[in-house]
Structures are given as structure tokens and as C-alpha cells.
PDB file of C-alpha atoms in Angstrom:
ATOM      1  CA  MET A   1     -41.883  13.083 -44.894  1.00 45.00           C
ATOM      2  CA  ASN A   2     -39.462  11.816 -47.557  1.00 47.00           C
ATOM      3  CA  LEU A   3     -35.789  10.618 -47.048  1.00 43.00           C
ATOM      4  CA  ILE A   4     -34.404  13.591 -48.471  1.00 46.00           C
ATOM      5  CA  GLU A   5     -36.164  16.099 -46.185  1.00 47.00           C
ATOM      6  CA  GLN A   6     -35.115  14.550 -43.359  1.00 46.00           C
ATOM      7  CA  LEU A   7     -31.576  14.450 -44.358  1.00 51.00           C
ATOM      8  CA  PRO A   8     -29.501  17.908 -43.712  1.00 52.00           C
ATOM      9  CA  ILE A   9     -28.818  18.046 -47.819  1.00 61.00           C
ATOM     10  CA  THR A  10     -31.366  19.223 -50.341  1.00 68.00           C
ATOM     11  CA  GLN A  11     -31.936  18.087 -53.984  1.00 76.00           C
ATOM     12  CA  ASN A  12     -29.520  20.320 -55.700  1.00 80.00           C
ATOM     13  CA  LEU A  13     -26.659  18.906 -53.606  1.00 83.00           C
ATOM     14  CA  LEU A  14     -27.675  15.447 -54.000  1.00 84.00           C
ATOM     15  CA  TYR A  15     -27.780  15.900 -58.162  1.00 84.00           C
ATOM     16  CA  ILE A  16     -23.886  17.089 -57.561  1.00 88.00           C
ATOM     17  CA  ILE A  17     -23.165  14.223 -54.945  1.00 88.00           C
ATOM     18  CA  ALA A  18     -24.633  12.068 -58.060  1.00 89.00           C
ATOM     19  CA  GLY A  19     -22.403  13.751 -60.384  1.00 89.00           C
ATOM     20  CA  VAL A  20     -19.397  12.827 -58.720  1.00 89.00           C
ATOM     21  CA  TYR A  21     -20.024   9.303 -58.169  1.00 90.00           C
ATOM     22  CA  ALA A  22     -20.495   9.039 -61.667  1.00 92.00           C
ATOM     23  CA  LEU A  23     -17.290  10.925 -62.559  1.00 88.00           C
ATOM     24  CA  LEU A  24     -15.670   8.375 -60.267  1.00 89.00           C
ATOM     25  CA  CYS A  25     -17.469   5.202 -62.222  1.00 91.00           C
ATOM     26  CA  LEU A  26     -16.083   6.697 -65.941  1.00 89.00           C
ATOM     27  CA  ALA A  27     -12.750   6.842 -64.341  1.00 85.00           C
ATOM     28  CA  THR A  28     -13.080   3.353 -63.184  1.00 86.00           C
ATOM     29  CA  ILE A  29     -14.059   2.158 -66.437  1.00 89.00           C
ATOM     30  CA  ILE A  30     -11.551   4.196 -68.178  1.00 84.00           C
ATOM     31  CA  VAL A  31      -8.414   2.799 -65.565  1.00 79.00           C
ATOM     32  CA  SER A  32      -9.433  -0.396 -66.034  1.00 82.00           C
ATOM     33  CA  LEU A  33      -9.451  -0.513 -69.617  1.00 82.00           C
ATOM     34  CA  MET A  34      -5.768   0.854 -69.464  1.00 77.00           C
ATOM     35  CA  ARG A  35      -4.894  -2.158 -67.270  1.00 71.00           C
ATOM     36  CA  ARG A  36      -6.595  -4.609 -69.722  1.00 75.00           C
ATOM     37  CA  GLY A  37      -3.909  -6.627 -71.065  1.00 63.00           C
ATOM     38  CA  GLN A  38      -1.025  -4.950 -69.097  1.00 65.00           C
ATOM     39  CA  THR A  39       1.009  -6.538 -66.094  1.00 59.00           C
ATOM     40  CA  GLN A  40      -0.189  -6.091 -62.522  1.00 57.00           C
ATOM     41  CA  GLU A  41       2.424  -3.359 -61.992  1.00 62.00           C
ATOM     42  CA  LYS A  42       1.322  -1.249 -65.008  1.00 56.00           C
ATOM     43  CA  HIS A  43      -1.007   1.595 -63.822  1.00 63.00           C
ATOM     44  CA  LEU A  44      -1.472   0.028 -60.330  1.00 70.00           C
ATOM     45  CA  GLU A  45      -0.523   3.214 -58.402  1.00 70.00           C
ATOM     46  CA  LEU A  46      -2.966   4.831 -60.465  1.00 72.00           C
ATOM     47  CA  TRP A  47      -5.893   2.169 -59.674  1.00 74.00           C
ATOM     48  CA  LEU A  48      -5.160   2.397 -55.808  1.00 77.00           C
ATOM     49  CA  ARG A  49      -5.865   5.981 -56.239  1.00 78.00           C
ATOM     50  CA  VAL A  50      -9.109   5.598 -58.061  1.00 81.00           C
ATOM     51  CA  LYS A  51      -9.859   2.713 -55.434  1.00 81.00           C
ATOM     52  CA  SER A  52      -9.285   4.929 -52.578  1.00 81.00           C
ATOM     53  CA  TRP A  53     -11.266   7.831 -54.000  1.00 82.00           C
ATOM     54  CA  TRP A  54     -14.443   5.836 -53.861  1.00 86.00           C
ATOM     55  CA  TYR A  55     -13.713   4.915 -50.131  1.00 84.00           C
ATOM     56  CA  MET A  56     -12.926   8.663 -49.299  1.00 85.00           C
ATOM     57  CA  ILE A  57     -15.716   9.937 -51.097  1.00 88.00           C
ATOM     58  CA  THR A  58     -18.309   7.425 -49.600  1.00 87.00           C
ATOM     59  CA  ILE A  59     -17.380   8.033 -46.256  1.00 86.00           C
ATOM     60  CA  PHE A  60     -17.176  11.912 -46.433  1.00 88.00           C
ATOM     61  CA  THR A  61     -20.347  11.789 -47.976  1.00 87.00           C
ATOM     62  CA  PHE A  62     -21.981   9.486 -45.709  1.00 84.00           C
ATOM     63  CA  ALA A  63     -20.622  11.920 -42.582  1.00 82.00           C
ATOM     64  CA  ILE A  64     -21.639  14.743 -44.107  1.00 81.00           C
ATOM     65  CA  CYS A  65     -25.153  13.657 -45.440  1.00 79.00           C
ATOM     66  CA  ILE A  66     -26.592  12.034 -41.988  1.00 77.00           C
ATOM     67  CA  ASN A  67     -26.416  15.083 -39.348  1.00 81.00           C
ATOM     68  CA  ARG A  68     -24.485  17.601 -38.141  1.00 86.00           C
ATOM     69  CA  THR A  69     -23.189  15.927 -35.190  1.00 89.00           C
ATOM     70  CA  LEU A  70     -21.956  13.084 -37.259  1.00 89.00           C
ATOM     71  CA  SER A  71     -20.317  15.467 -39.858  1.00 90.00           C
ATOM     72  CA  VAL A  72     -18.615  17.459 -36.372  1.00 93.00           C
ATOM     73  CA  ILE A  73     -17.214  14.188 -35.006  1.00 94.00           C
ATOM     74  CA  PHE A  74     -16.186  13.191 -38.279  1.00 93.00           C
ATOM     75  CA  LEU A  75     -14.124  16.316 -39.155  1.00 95.00           C
ATOM     76  CA  GLY A  76     -12.755  16.130 -35.537  1.00 96.00           C
ATOM     77  CA  LEU A  77     -10.954  12.682 -36.282  1.00 95.00           C
ATOM     78  CA  ILE A  78      -9.639  13.863 -39.528  1.00 94.00           C
ATOM     79  CA  SER A  79      -7.822  16.482 -37.613  1.00 96.00           C
ATOM     80  CA  TYR A  80      -6.891  14.105 -35.024  1.00 96.00           C
ATOM     81  CA  LEU A  81      -5.154  11.564 -37.557  1.00 94.00           C
ATOM     82  CA  ALA A  82      -3.608  14.300 -39.668  1.00 94.00           C
ATOM     83  CA  LEU A  83      -2.279  15.798 -36.056  1.00 95.00           C
ATOM     84  CA  LYS A  84      -0.849  12.326 -35.107  1.00 93.00           C
ATOM     85  CA  GLU A  85       0.478  12.089 -38.715  1.00 92.00           C
ATOM     86  CA  TYR A  86       2.421  15.094 -38.383  1.00 93.00           C
ATOM     87  CA  LEU A  87       3.790  14.354 -34.842  1.00 91.00           C
ATOM     88  CA  SER A  88       4.827  10.836 -36.021  1.00 88.00           C
ATOM     89  CA  MET A  89       7.119  12.460 -38.834  1.00 88.00           C
ATOM     90  CA  ILE A  90       8.417  15.336 -36.512  1.00 85.00           C
ATOM     91  CA  PRO A  91      11.423  14.488 -34.099  1.00 81.00           C
ATOM     92  CA  THR A  92       9.791  15.118 -30.466  1.00 78.00           C
ATOM     93  CA  ARG A  93      11.838  15.158 -27.199  1.00 79.00           C
ATOM     94  CA  ARG A  94      11.097  12.278 -24.314  1.00 76.00           C
ATOM     95  CA  ALA A  95      10.229  15.697 -22.230  1.00 71.00           C
ATOM     96  CA  ASP A  96       7.377  16.613 -24.186  1.00 81.00           C
ATOM     97  CA  ARG A  97       5.564  13.254 -24.425  1.00 81.00           C
ATOM     98  CA  ARG A  98       3.300  14.470 -21.445  1.00 84.00           C
ATOM     99  CA  VAL A  99       2.834  17.806 -23.471  1.00 90.00           C
ATOM    100  CA  LEU A 100       1.629  16.137 -26.431  1.00 91.00           C
ATOM    101  CA  PHE A 101      -1.689  14.811 -24.387  1.00 92.00           C
ATOM    102  CA  TRP A 102      -2.777  18.427 -24.260  1.00 93.00           C
ATOM    103  CA  ALA A 103      -2.331  19.476 -27.666  1.00 94.00           C
ATOM    104  CA  TYR A 104      -4.427  16.328 -28.435  1.00 96.00           C
ATOM    105  CA  ILE A 105      -7.289  17.278 -25.929  1.00 96.00           C
ATOM    106  CA  ALA A 106      -7.356  20.620 -27.644  1.00 97.00           C
ATOM    107  CA  ILE A 107      -8.966  18.747 -30.834  1.00 97.00           C
ATOM    108  CA  PRO A 108     -12.479  17.636 -28.479  1.00 97.00           C
ATOM    109  CA  LEU A 109     -12.409  21.084 -27.235  1.00 98.00           C
ATOM    110  CA  GLN A 110     -11.933  22.938 -30.598  1.00 98.00           C
ATOM    111  CA  TYR A 111     -14.506  21.224 -32.316  1.00 97.00           C
ATOM    112  CA  TYR A 112     -17.193  21.576 -29.635  1.00 97.00           C
ATOM    113  CA  TRP A 113     -16.875  25.264 -29.945  1.00 97.00           C
ATOM    114  CA  VAL A 114     -17.697  24.508 -33.693  1.00 96.00           C
ATOM    115  CA  TYR A 115     -20.368  22.526 -32.766  1.00 94.00           C
ATOM    116  CA  SER A 116     -21.967  24.817 -30.175  1.00 93.00           C
ATOM    117  CA  GLY A 117     -21.426  27.860 -33.081  1.00 92.00           C
ATOM    118  CA  TRP A 118     -19.649  29.813 -30.355  1.00 94.00           C
ATOM    119  CA  TYR A 119     -17.476  31.993 -32.599  1.00 95.00           C
ATOM    120  CA  GLY A 120     -15.718  34.043 -30.541  1.00 95.00           C
ATOM    121  CA  MET A 121     -14.008  30.913 -28.461  1.00 97.00           C
ATOM    122  CA  PHE A 122     -13.394  28.950 -31.952  1.00 97.00           C
ATOM    123  CA  ILE A 123     -11.356  31.802 -33.460  1.00 97.00           C
ATOM    124  CA  ILE A 124      -9.182  32.497 -30.425  1.00 97.00           C
ATOM    125  CA  PHE A 125      -9.055  29.000 -28.333  1.00 98.00           C
ATOM    126  CA  ILE A 126      -5.928  27.546 -30.127  1.00 97.00           C
ATOM    127  CA  PRO A 127      -4.246  31.077 -31.303  1.00 96.00           C
ATOM    128  CA  VAL A 128      -4.125  32.360 -27.716  1.00 96.00           C
ATOM    129  CA  TRP A 129      -5.101  29.946 -24.990  1.00 97.00           C
ATOM    130  CA  VAL A 130      -3.541  26.830 -26.270  1.00 96.00           C
ATOM    131  CA  PHE A 131      -0.536  28.442 -27.877  1.00 96.00           C
ATOM    132  CA  LEU A 132      -0.017  29.915 -24.406  1.00 95.00           C
ATOM    133  CA  PHE A 133      -0.331  27.165 -22.302  1.00 95.00           C
ATOM    134  CA  LEU A 134       1.722  24.705 -23.946  1.00 94.00           C
ATOM    135  CA  PRO A 135       4.915  26.529 -23.300  1.00 93.00           C
ATOM    136  CA  PHE A 136       3.966  26.793 -19.749  1.00 93.00           C
ATOM    137  CA  ARG A 137       3.385  23.045 -19.735  1.00 91.00           C
ATOM    138  CA  MET A 138       6.848  22.560 -21.515  1.00 90.00           C
ATOM    139  CA  VAL A 139       8.822  24.755 -18.946  1.00 90.00           C
ATOM    140  CA  LEU A 140       7.254  23.126 -15.884  1.00 88.00           C
ATOM    141  CA  LYS A 141       9.452  19.706 -17.397  1.00 81.00           C
ATOM    142  CA  GLY A 142      12.660  22.150 -16.957  1.00 78.00           C
ATOM    143  CA  GLU A 143      14.157  21.111 -20.249  1.00 80.00           C
ATOM    144  CA  THR A 144      15.728  24.013 -22.051  1.00 84.00           C
ATOM    145  CA  ASP A 145      17.642  22.439 -25.008  1.00 87.00           C
ATOM    146  CA  GLY A 146      15.467  22.139 -27.845  1.00 86.00           C
ATOM    147  CA  PHE A 147      12.826  24.325 -26.454  1.00 90.00           C
ATOM    148  CA  LEU A 148      12.030  26.811 -29.297  1.00 90.00           C
ATOM    149  CA  LYS A 149      12.005  24.043 -32.005  1.00 90.00           C
ATOM    150  CA  ALA A 150       9.909  21.916 -29.862  1.00 90.00           C
ATOM    151  CA  ILE A 151       7.028  24.521 -29.201  1.00 92.00           C
ATOM    152  CA  GLY A 152       7.230  26.033 -32.282  1.00 92.00           C
ATOM    153  CA  THR A 153       6.891  22.898 -34.427  1.00 92.00           C
ATOM    154  CA  LEU A 154       4.308  21.534 -31.696  1.00 93.00           C
ATOM    155  CA  ASN A 155       2.213  24.863 -32.231  1.00 94.00           C
ATOM    156  CA  TRP A 156       2.619  24.902 -36.380  1.00 94.00           C
ATOM    157  CA  GLY A 157       1.367  21.517 -36.274  1.00 94.00           C
ATOM    158  CA  LEU A 158      -1.797  22.252 -34.270  1.00 96.00           C
ATOM    159  CA  MET A 159      -2.062  25.803 -36.430  1.00 96.00           C
ATOM    160  CA  MET A 160      -2.424  23.442 -39.764  1.00 95.00           C
ATOM    161  CA  THR A 161      -3.953  20.026 -38.550  1.00 96.00           C
ATOM    162  CA  VAL A 162      -6.373  21.485 -36.170  1.00 97.00           C
ATOM    163  CA  PHE A 163      -7.269  25.253 -35.932  1.00 98.00           C
ATOM    164  CA  SER A 164      -7.308  25.725 -40.026  1.00 97.00           C
ATOM    165  CA  LEU A 165      -9.390  22.382 -40.684  1.00 97.00           C
ATOM    166  CA  SER A 166     -11.822  23.228 -38.157  1.00 97.00           C
ATOM    167  CA  HIS A 167     -12.746  26.420 -40.293  1.00 97.00           C
ATOM    168  CA  ALA A 168     -14.280  23.393 -42.471  1.00 96.00           C
ATOM    169  CA  ALA A 169     -16.475  21.765 -39.963  1.00 95.00           C
ATOM    170  CA  TYR A 170     -17.746  25.573 -39.344  1.00 95.00           C
ATOM    171  CA  LEU A 171     -19.263  25.890 -42.816  1.00 93.00           C
ATOM    172  CA  ILE A 172     -21.882  23.327 -41.565  1.00 90.00           C
ATOM    173  CA  VAL A 173     -23.062  25.456 -38.615  1.00 88.00           C
ATOM    174  CA  LEU A 174     -23.408  28.777 -40.807  1.00 84.00           C
ATOM    175  CA  PRO A 175     -26.755  30.253 -40.423  1.00 76.00           C
ATOM    176  CA  GLU A 176     -29.259  28.476 -42.822  1.00 63.00           C
ATOM    177  CA  THR A 177     -29.740  31.939 -44.538  1.00 57.00           C
ATOM    178  CA  ALA A 178     -27.084  34.236 -45.636  1.00 54.00           C
ATOM    179  CA  SER A 179     -27.592  38.229 -45.453  1.00 52.00           C
ATOM    180  CA  GLU A 180     -30.968  39.360 -46.510  1.00 48.00           C
ATOM    181  CA  ASN A 181     -28.870  42.038 -48.905  1.00 47.00           C
ATOM    182  CA  HIS A 182     -27.856  39.177 -51.491  1.00 45.00           C
ATOM    183  CA  THR A 183     -29.814  37.469 -53.835  1.00 42.00           C
ATOM    184  CA  PRO A 184     -31.639  34.189 -52.801  1.00 39.00           C
ATOM    185  CA  VAL A 185     -30.134  30.920 -53.907  1.00 39.00           C
ATOM    186  CA  PHE A 186     -31.572  27.640 -54.069  1.00 37.00           C
ATOM    187  CA  ASP A 187     -29.354  25.741 -51.219  1.00 44.00           C
ATOM    188  CA  LYS A 188     -27.613  27.434 -48.321  1.00 49.00           C
ATOM    189  CA  SER A 189     -27.021  24.755 -46.381  1.00 69.00           C
ATOM    190  CA  GLY A 190     -23.952  24.133 -44.545  1.00 83.00           C
ATOM    191  CA  ALA A 191     -23.368  20.480 -45.968  1.00 85.00           C
ATOM    192  CA  ALA A 192     -23.483  22.217 -49.345  1.00 88.00           C
ATOM    193  CA  LEU A 193     -20.893  24.891 -48.318  1.00 91.00           C
ATOM    194  CA  LEU A 194     -18.408  22.001 -46.881  1.00 92.00           C
ATOM    195  CA  PHE A 195     -19.184  19.726 -50.005  1.00 91.00           C
ATOM    196  CA  LEU A 196     -18.293  22.630 -52.119  1.00 93.00           C
ATOM    197  CA  LEU A 197     -15.073  23.907 -50.590  1.00 95.00           C
ATOM    198  CA  VAL A 198     -13.996  19.981 -50.131  1.00 93.00           C
ATOM    199  CA  LEU A 199     -14.792  19.315 -53.917  1.00 92.00           C
ATOM    200  CA  LEU A 200     -13.603  22.693 -55.109  1.00 95.00           C
ATOM    201  CA  THR A 201     -10.063  21.868 -53.369  1.00 95.00           C
ATOM    202  CA  GLN A 202      -9.557  18.400 -54.517  1.00 91.00           C
ATOM    203  CA  PHE A 203     -10.633  19.050 -58.106  1.00 91.00           C
ATOM    204  CA  ASN A 204      -7.856  22.094 -57.976  1.00 93.00           C
ATOM    205  CA  ASP A 205      -5.436  19.195 -57.199  1.00 90.00           C
ATOM    206  CA  VAL A 206      -6.307  16.559 -59.587  1.00 88.00           C
ATOM    207  CA  ALA A 207      -6.321  19.820 -62.556  1.00 90.00           C
ATOM    208  CA  GLN A 208      -3.006  21.602 -61.606  1.00 92.00           C
ATOM    209  CA  TYR A 209      -1.834  17.697 -61.933  1.00 86.00           C
ATOM    210  CA  VAL A 210      -3.421  16.896 -65.543  1.00 87.00           C
ATOM    211  CA  TRP A 211      -2.727  20.288 -67.181  1.00 92.00           C
ATOM    212  CA  GLY A 212       1.167  20.111 -65.788  1.00 90.00           C
ATOM    213  CA  ARG A 213       1.256  16.842 -67.425  1.00 85.00           C
ATOM    214  CA  LEU A 214      -0.374  17.692 -70.566  1.00 88.00           C
ATOM    215  CA  ILE A 215       1.124  21.097 -71.285  1.00 90.00           C
ATOM    216  CA  GLY A 216       4.594  20.749 -68.924  1.00 84.00           C
ATOM    217  CA  GLY A 217       6.660  24.095 -69.310  1.00 87.00           C
ATOM    218  CA  PRO A 218       8.566  26.128 -66.417  1.00 92.00           C
ATOM    219  CA  LYS A 219       8.329  24.964 -63.016  1.00 93.00           C
ATOM    220  CA  ILE A 220       7.318  26.770 -60.420  1.00 93.00           C
ATOM    221  CA  ILE A 221       9.626  25.853 -57.158  1.00 92.00           C
ATOM    222  CA  PRO A 222      11.432  22.709 -58.672  1.00 90.00           C
ATOM    223  CA  LYS A 223      13.308  22.172 -55.160  1.00 90.00           C
ATOM    224  CA  VAL A 224      10.122  22.191 -53.484  1.00 90.00           C
ATOM    225  CA  SER A 225       7.693  20.279 -55.730  1.00 89.00           C
ATOM    226  CA  PRO A 226       9.441  19.402 -59.010  1.00 88.00           C
ATOM    227  CA  GLY A 227       6.231  18.671 -60.564  1.00 86.00           C
ATOM    228  CA  LYS A 228       4.405  22.062 -60.314  1.00 91.00           C
ATOM    229  CA  THR A 229       4.876  24.058 -63.409  1.00 93.00           C
ATOM    230  CA  TRP A 230       3.140  27.341 -64.464  1.00 94.00           C
ATOM    231  CA  ALA A 231       0.831  25.596 -67.004  1.00 94.00           C
ATOM    232  CA  GLY A 232      -0.811  23.543 -64.118  1.00 93.00           C
ATOM    233  CA  PHE A 233      -1.004  26.163 -61.922  1.00 95.00           C
ATOM    234  CA  LEU A 234      -2.606  28.445 -64.311  1.00 95.00           C
ATOM    235  CA  GLY A 235      -4.675  25.987 -65.997  1.00 95.00           C
ATOM    236  CA  GLY A 236      -5.915  24.408 -62.598  1.00 95.00           C
ATOM    237  CA  MET A 237      -6.911  27.952 -61.447  1.00 97.00           C
ATOM    238  CA  VAL A 238      -8.744  28.556 -64.371  1.00 96.00           C
ATOM    239  CA  SER A 239     -10.567  25.185 -64.383  1.00 95.00           C
ATOM    240  CA  THR A 240     -11.375  25.469 -60.799  1.00 96.00           C
ATOM    241  CA  ALA A 241     -12.978  29.124 -61.049  1.00 96.00           C
ATOM    242  CA  LEU A 242     -15.565  27.549 -63.701  1.00 96.00           C
ATOM    243  CA  LEU A 243     -16.198  24.898 -61.929  1.00 95.00           C
ATOM    244  CA  SER A 244     -16.895  26.999 -59.266  1.00 95.00           C
ATOM    245  CA  MET A 245     -19.353  29.230 -60.951  1.00 94.00           C
ATOM    246  CA  LEU A 246     -21.202  26.495 -62.306  1.00 92.00           C
ATOM    247  CA  LEU A 247     -21.708  24.818 -58.880  1.00 90.00           C
ATOM    248  CA  SER A 248     -22.040  28.296 -56.549  1.00 85.00           C
ATOM    249  CA  LEU A 249     -25.342  29.339 -58.197  1.00 80.00           C
ATOM    250  CA  VAL A 250     -27.352  26.021 -56.441  1.00 82.00           C
ATOM    251  CA  ILE A 251     -25.378  25.511 -53.925  1.00 85.00           C
ATOM    252  CA  SER A 252     -24.014  28.672 -52.016  1.00 86.00           C
ATOM    253  CA  PRO A 253     -25.109  32.036 -51.578  1.00 85.00           C
ATOM    254  CA  MET A 254     -22.281  33.492 -54.324  1.00 90.00           C
ATOM    255  CA  SER A 255     -22.997  35.118 -57.258  1.00 90.00           C
ATOM    256  CA  LEU A 256     -21.292  34.374 -60.505  1.00 93.00           C
ATOM    257  CA  HIS A 257     -18.560  36.935 -59.850  1.00 94.00           C
ATOM    258  CA  MET A 258     -17.922  36.044 -56.824  1.00 95.00           C
ATOM    259  CA  ALA A 259     -18.277  32.332 -57.393  1.00 95.00           C
ATOM    260  CA  ALA A 260     -15.362  33.007 -60.073  1.00 96.00           C
ATOM    261  CA  LEU A 261     -13.048  34.854 -57.339  1.00 97.00           C
ATOM    262  CA  ALA A 262     -13.652  31.912 -54.636  1.00 96.00           C
ATOM    263  CA  GLY A 263     -12.622  29.585 -57.204  1.00 97.00           C
ATOM    264  CA  ILE A 264      -9.588  31.751 -58.204  1.00 97.00           C
ATOM    265  CA  ILE A 265      -8.802  31.685 -54.101  1.00 97.00           C
ATOM    266  CA  ILE A 266      -9.310  27.950 -53.194  1.00 97.00           C
ATOM    267  CA  SER A 267      -7.034  27.503 -56.378  1.00 97.00           C
ATOM    268  CA  PHE A 268      -4.125  29.625 -55.151  1.00 97.00           C
ATOM    269  CA  THR A 269      -4.313  28.928 -51.446  1.00 97.00           C
ATOM    270  CA  GLY A 270      -4.684  24.921 -52.323  1.00 96.00           C
ATOM    271  CA  PHE A 271      -1.315  25.560 -54.112  1.00 96.00           C
ATOM    272  CA  ILE A 272       0.385  27.082 -51.266  1.00 96.00           C
ATOM    273  CA  GLY A 273      -1.036  24.491 -48.964  1.00 95.00           C
ATOM    274  CA  ASP A 274       0.100  21.616 -50.915  1.00 93.00           C
ATOM    275  CA  VAL A 275       3.677  23.158 -51.310  1.00 94.00           C
ATOM    276  CA  THR A 276       4.062  23.974 -47.361  1.00 94.00           C
ATOM    277  CA  ILE A 277       3.606  20.304 -46.964  1.00 91.00           C
ATOM    278  CA  SER A 278       5.825  19.362 -49.387  1.00 91.00           C
ATOM    279  CA  ALA A 279       8.329  21.647 -47.856  1.00 92.00           C
ATOM    280  CA  VAL A 280       8.264  20.049 -44.708  1.00 90.00           C
ATOM    281  CA  LYS A 281       8.567  16.478 -45.816  1.00 89.00           C
ATOM    282  CA  ARG A 282      11.579  17.483 -48.004  1.00 89.00           C
ATOM    283  CA  ASP A 283      13.009  19.227 -44.735  1.00 89.00           C
ATOM    284  CA  LEU A 284      12.264  15.553 -43.125  1.00 87.00           C
ATOM    285  CA  LYS A 285      13.614  13.601 -46.079  1.00 87.00           C
ATOM    286  CA  VAL A 286      10.160  12.047 -46.504  1.00 85.00           C
ATOM    287  CA  LYS A 287       8.143  11.043 -49.565  1.00 81.00           C
ATOM    288  CA  ASP A 288       4.527  10.792 -48.165  1.00 76.00           C
ATOM    289  CA  THR A 289       3.310  11.968 -44.464  1.00 77.00           C
ATOM    290  CA  GLY A 290       2.422   8.320 -44.191  1.00 71.00           C
ATOM    291  CA  SER A 291       0.704   5.144 -45.595  1.00 69.00           C
ATOM    292  CA  THR A 292      -2.588   5.590 -44.389  1.00 71.00           C
ATOM    293  CA  ILE A 293      -4.502   5.890 -47.977  1.00 69.00           C
ATOM    294  CA  PRO A 294      -2.957   3.250 -50.766  1.00 65.00           C
ATOM    295  CA  GLY A 295      -1.727   5.427 -53.777  1.00 59.00           C
ATOM    296  CA  HIS A 296      -2.324   8.813 -52.213  1.00 64.00           C
ATOM    297  CA  GLY A 297       0.291   8.223 -49.196  1.00 72.00           C
ATOM    298  CA  GLY A 298      -1.023   9.913 -45.511  1.00 81.00           C
ATOM    299  CA  LEU A 299      -3.967  11.556 -44.879  1.00 88.00           C
ATOM    300  CA  LEU A 300      -2.490  15.051 -44.619  1.00 90.00           C
ATOM    301  CA  ASP A 301      -0.821  14.384 -47.972  1.00 87.00           C
ATOM    302  CA  ARG A 302      -4.841  14.401 -49.323  1.00 87.00           C
ATOM    303  CA  VAL A 303      -5.724  17.048 -46.469  1.00 92.00           C
ATOM    304  CA  ASP A 304      -2.636  19.741 -47.060  1.00 91.00           C
ATOM    305  CA  SER A 305      -4.485  21.858 -49.772  1.00 94.00           C
ATOM    306  CA  LEU A 306      -7.485  22.085 -47.220  1.00 95.00           C
ATOM    307  CA  THR A 307      -5.334  23.344 -44.323  1.00 96.00           C
ATOM    308  CA  TYR A 308      -5.100  26.490 -46.671  1.00 97.00           C
ATOM    309  CA  THR A 309      -8.337  26.494 -48.425  1.00 97.00           C
ATOM    310  CA  ALA A 310     -10.633  25.818 -45.464  1.00 97.00           C
ATOM    311  CA  PRO A 311      -9.770  29.176 -43.213  1.00 97.00           C
ATOM    312  CA  ILE A 312      -9.299  31.465 -46.094  1.00 97.00           C
ATOM    313  CA  PHE A 313     -12.698  30.053 -48.254  1.00 97.00           C
ATOM    314  CA  PHE A 314     -14.566  30.735 -44.665  1.00 96.00           C
ATOM    315  CA  HIS A 315     -13.610  33.815 -43.870  1.00 96.00           C
ATOM    316  CA  PHE A 316     -14.392  34.862 -47.018  1.00 96.00           C
ATOM    317  CA  LEU A 317     -17.897  33.400 -47.216  1.00 93.00           C
ATOM    318  CA  ARG A 318     -18.281  34.979 -44.113  1.00 92.00           C
ATOM    319  CA  TYR A 319     -17.110  38.328 -44.792  1.00 92.00           C
ATOM    320  CA  PHE A 320     -19.456  38.755 -47.587  1.00 91.00           C
ATOM    321  CA  TYR A 321     -22.552  36.894 -46.930  1.00 87.00           C
ATOM    322  CA  TYR A 322     -22.681  36.201 -42.992  1.00 83.00           C
TER     323      TYR A 322
END
């Protein structure tokens, strides 16, 4: 048995991962040439972004390629760090500090339901049981001032950083074979579906930024995100749909037209996730959610789009193919 056969990935996915690293090498060379002969500050943020992408892609690839257990643990850690970053921005009452402990406890439990493939508990644990338990726990503290705001911000944070992101992890435990009513494909592994989701989401962010800078034009919601233009939004949507069609035929159960639809959905929902977190930051008057990733800001800045694309893409696949 060769090394590839021992890993939860197939040759098709391995080729795509190699292609991503090739593009990263090209980006590194281009940015290095841009900085040649310039001051240290020139293009520094762009260089930091590319450097951070090397770390992020390498860690992510390692986590999803070793085994399912490591993948779920890794994504659970992402949820933990995202929730921690969110709570560090949100003003909290002293009376709620012990309640936050139970919010963090929900993370390993949610990802255990993912790991065990218990869909029924996975889909209701946070929106039902946790959302009912946390207000009760707050009430026991006897502090009513700011109660509604406190429980609302906590529940919404759990929804975005834990419940939504855990849908990405559940892609890993989907059945190896999709419904027999659909055309067979070369690769339906959970790791491939997860990689496809993350790749399309991140590609859409970059494509919308590039098209917006190249064409400019009318802005969509300037008060929330001044850099978002209609040209960037539509250009990113078309680009993401095309990439989805190119990749999905070999690493997903989707046909060509369904892959295009998936790309459009990911582009649209990724935009919503991005501007939603932007609205939170503007409300709190902060530029970034943190400083975890040099050149990118905080972890939540990097996974903001994924908070929307992960659940929508998961349920799109599950409804039509599983």
C-alpha cells in the first residue's frame, strides 16, 4: 500500500492541492519582484498576506490529509479561537463570566456529534439545547440589567463561530458514496468536499477584491464595507462559478450545472458573511477582529465568509446528493 492510499485523500485532490501550492509559489515570486528595490514598507502588507497564506494552507492541508479525527479536532480548535476572538471584542458583564464557561463547553460537544456522525443531535444541539440552557444559567445569577443584550450577543456568537463552522467539519463524515441516482465521479471523499468549500470561499474573497480594484464602479453598501463594489461582487461570482465547475467534476458528486450553482451560492453567501462581520466591527469601532494572522487581522476576519458558506454549501450537498 503506497502513501496516498493510506491517507484520506485521493490522487485527484492531491493534484489540486499541488496546483494551489504552485499558485502560491507564483504569488510569492511576483510579490518578491514587486518589493525589489523598494523600501521595506512598500508592499509590506501584501508580503505578510502571502507569507501567512503559506502557513494557513500548509496547516489546513496537513490537518485534513492525515485522518478524520485530526481534521475534526483542528476545525473544533478553529471554532474555539473564533469564539474567543469574538468574545474578546464584545462587552460582557462580570456576572456572565461563568456562563461563558458553558458556551466554551458546547464546542467539544458539538464537534463530538460531528465526529460520531450523529446528525440529529448535531443539527439541534446548539440552536435548541444550548440556546435554552444559557439564558437559564444567566437568570440564576440574578442580574437583569443588560440581560437581553448579553444573551443575544452570546447566542449569535455561538451560532456563527461554532454551529455554522461545524458544518464544514460535517462534510468530512458524509458517506463515501453519494446517492446512487447521480452520475459517479472520481472523488467523493469528505476531505475533498471540505477542501472544495474552503478553496472556493477563499478564492471568492480574493476574486471579489481583485475585480473590485480593477474595475471599481458603484459600491454596494459603502457604510458597511466601502471596498465592496458591484463589479467585484459580480466578477467574483462568475469567477467562483467557473472554478467550481472546473474542480467539482473530479472532487464532488455534482454535475456541471449544479457545480456552477454551488459556486454562485458560495459567492453570494460568502459576501453576506464578510459584510456581516464587517458590520459587527464597525458597530464596535474596531478595524480587525484580532491580530492572530499577520497581514490578515484576526482569525475571524479570515473565516467570516465561511460562517455563511459552510452551512449553506453543506445543506445544498446533503439535500441533493445524500
